[in-house]
């Protein structure tokens, strides 16, 4: 307490003296200077700075007065003292900040020659006051120059005061015992010592800077002199030169690096200056060079010796780091060699000036070694802007780019993947004219598989297919919604060119050769009444020239066709009526098989996947192949989160390394099945993505207008080929995964070929995705037979059970009479739908699944149900011979009443696993087919009998 009391008493005395000194400075210097407001521009700017200096002085004085008052009150009212009574310790932070603010403002005033300007004031009050002032100044300094004397008076007493504080606190600290109070005083002393050092450095920098402005010409001073700017180093003071004689003098300020050459200068914002001593780009020109990297220029600084280089490097790095922090260090400089280097990654806004891709663009975002790198936004004056990922100064990764259209107030919006400054990989472009492209790009052009759709009310269309050099090239499907027709075929430079099939809404379809959108040569025209025309015809489907018209009833008309206006269609030729029967080759002709081999369709989809595998499925190529999941939006959202693109997420997240890892783990037949099922369902898995693209292509071809029976074989071939390609790509991914683990692919245990695996493993998994369109084609193809079959079923449904068994020649000992339970008034001969009920219900399940395997299993179970019913009757195991099986199966089929049975049978036949051929499944399917055909024949005979009866 004694120590604290003595320290408080000494401090009270010091504060009293200091407060009186500040009062005199205020009265004799500040107040008179405040009255001498100058009239010139420069003087007024300096006067504003002086007003701020006065405010800082008053704040300092007020704090001193308050401290003095508290201490005085404490001394007069209390005997006991503690550290909290010493205001400058207890509120040290406040003291420090006020001193820092005062000296920074004071230094700013010094830099702009404030005292020199102020003392040249012409005002009478100032002239009158000068004499009094000189007497006062003489007490403080022997300096005869008034500006210098003012400079001394306004900083020296305050610095002395800090010195006294340090001495008092040091004395107090010496006698304090170890403990928290001593720690508080020790840290206060450290801060005041730092403050002392800081003031000294601030004043040195101010004088260094002031002398620079004096030595530089007016031109430079006017442009470069800012009160807050400090000169940190000058090549005249510490020699260093820039490469290629770029400069006579190099000046390092606290915010910019300036290179002066003759009458001009260049300045570089320190926030975008990187100092590289390792020379990332080229070999160094000796041990004394530094490479300075800025957004648009890179140059070398060469010092005379390594020591000079080290000082410049340290000063540059510290200046850059402090500029980035937005504040100077406290104190300003540590010891040389201390202080961390500035970060190489930064966030900043910059406007590009020099010729190049980004000229006049403003970039706001992340930088790395002088180049945009990371997330950022580019904006041009003409309204273009690009938001997204950058790498080494170029757009790279995901980005959204807006390009204004010249003629209208609309934008093209590209959401795409970029690679080294160009669009590459998957992208979505929403054009300002209401068209949308979703597909792949390369070198800023549409390339590979893509979909272009016109959403406007005028001429709506959709193209799904191959692109090359920004144009429709290769195999593609074009739907013209106005005309209600679809073109499936080849393209060249945006024109239909080569072989093509056109399907119309009315059901008519034709195959022709096209040349630059025009039909050439003869073609095949399939009409909705099942007649077929081979020859030349016009766009509105009028026959012209030589041709052959085959009617559905087998008649053939061959000759020359003309179509004169007002006279209708005329022909000159021969009508052959000898072959009067339906010819399936005509009514069910299949198009496109030779013209579009299945391997040549949708190459763009497969190529994209191959490229992904060949790249090693690297993470950076993943999203450019896989695409991304974002909301479509006409206007670019304001929020940065959206601009950096929120990709949608699924429950299962698939990362490339996880995918490859899982592939290796799931090679066994069962786990492979479940893995593939999961992978194919996810649009985030490469195989799922591939399947999704194939579904889009398939629907674009065969759904809606494309549902035409003449395309069935094309579609069915395509689905099988998809399974084959998916298996191939699965194998490709697996090989890659094993390669990365230095393992060899396992030998195929079951000896299955790749095609067999595609049928047995992949096809059942992918078939549900294509089933609606595919089954519709089967239904259309078998429409006539299925109609006959349905009528036959209707006829047979009129028979009671016993009558039907008799009609179908089922042997009497196989009739399940036990199942016919009678009520009192029933006659056995009238009972319906009671026999072989379990087999009937089993067969009805055929339509509940799309998988040919499962359909065959249902057929086998139906057969087993028939056998078990018969075994029950004859009370022993009974194996049905073919002669007994067919009538019984006919009975079950006629009672099961399955719609579109012909379509079902042929879908199973075409898509079943080839390994089942010749086995039990094949036998049962053939039996079912015989029943189906028999029911049709019965109906036909019935028709013919009716016809004959009517005739007679």
Coordinates of C-alpha atoms in Angstrom, one line a residue, residues 232 252-255 270-275 313-335 337-344 346:
X232 CA 8.8 2.9 -46.1
X252 CA 7.8 1.5 -51.3
X253 CA 4.9 3.1 -49.5
X254 CA 2.6 1.5 -46.9
X255 CA -0.1 1.0 -49.5
X270 CA 0.3 -3.7 -52.3
X271 CA -2.8 -5.9 -51.6
X272 CA -2.2 -7.4 -55.1
X273 CA 1.6 -7.6 -54.9
X274 CA 3.4 -10.9 -54.4
X275 CA 7.1 -11.0 -53.6
X313 CA 12.3 -8.5 -49.3
X314 CA 11.5 -8.2 -45.6
X315 CA 10.1 -4.6 -45.9
X316 CA 8.0 -5.5 -49.0
X317 CA 6.5 -8.6 -47.3
X318 CA 5.7 -6.7 -44.1
X319 CA 4.2 -3.8 -46.0
X320 CA 2.1 -6.2 -48.1
X321 CA 1.0 -8.1 -45.0
X322 CA 0.0 -4.9 -43.1
X323 CA -1.8 -3.5 -46.2
X324 CA -3.8 -6.7 -46.3
X325 CA -4.6 -6.5 -42.6
X326 CA -5.8 -3.0 -43.2
X327 CA -3.7 -1.6 -40.3
X328 CA -0.1 -1.1 -39.4
X329 CA 1.7 -3.2 -36.7
X330 CA 2.2 -1.8 -33.2
X331 CA 5.0 -0.8 -33.1
X332 CA 5.4 -0.3 -36.8
X333 CA 8.4 -2.4 -37.3
X334 CA 9.8 -5.4 -35.4
X335 CA 13.4 -6.5 -35.7
X337 CA 13.7 -10.9 -40.0
X338 CA 10.7 -10.9 -37.6
X339 CA 7.2 -10.8 -38.9
X340 CA 5.2 -13.4 -40.9
X341 CA 5.0 -13.4 -44.7
X342 CA 1.8 -12.3 -46.3
X343 CA -0.6 -15.0 -47.4
X344 CA -0.4 -16.1 -51.1
X346 CA -6.2 -13.3 -51.0

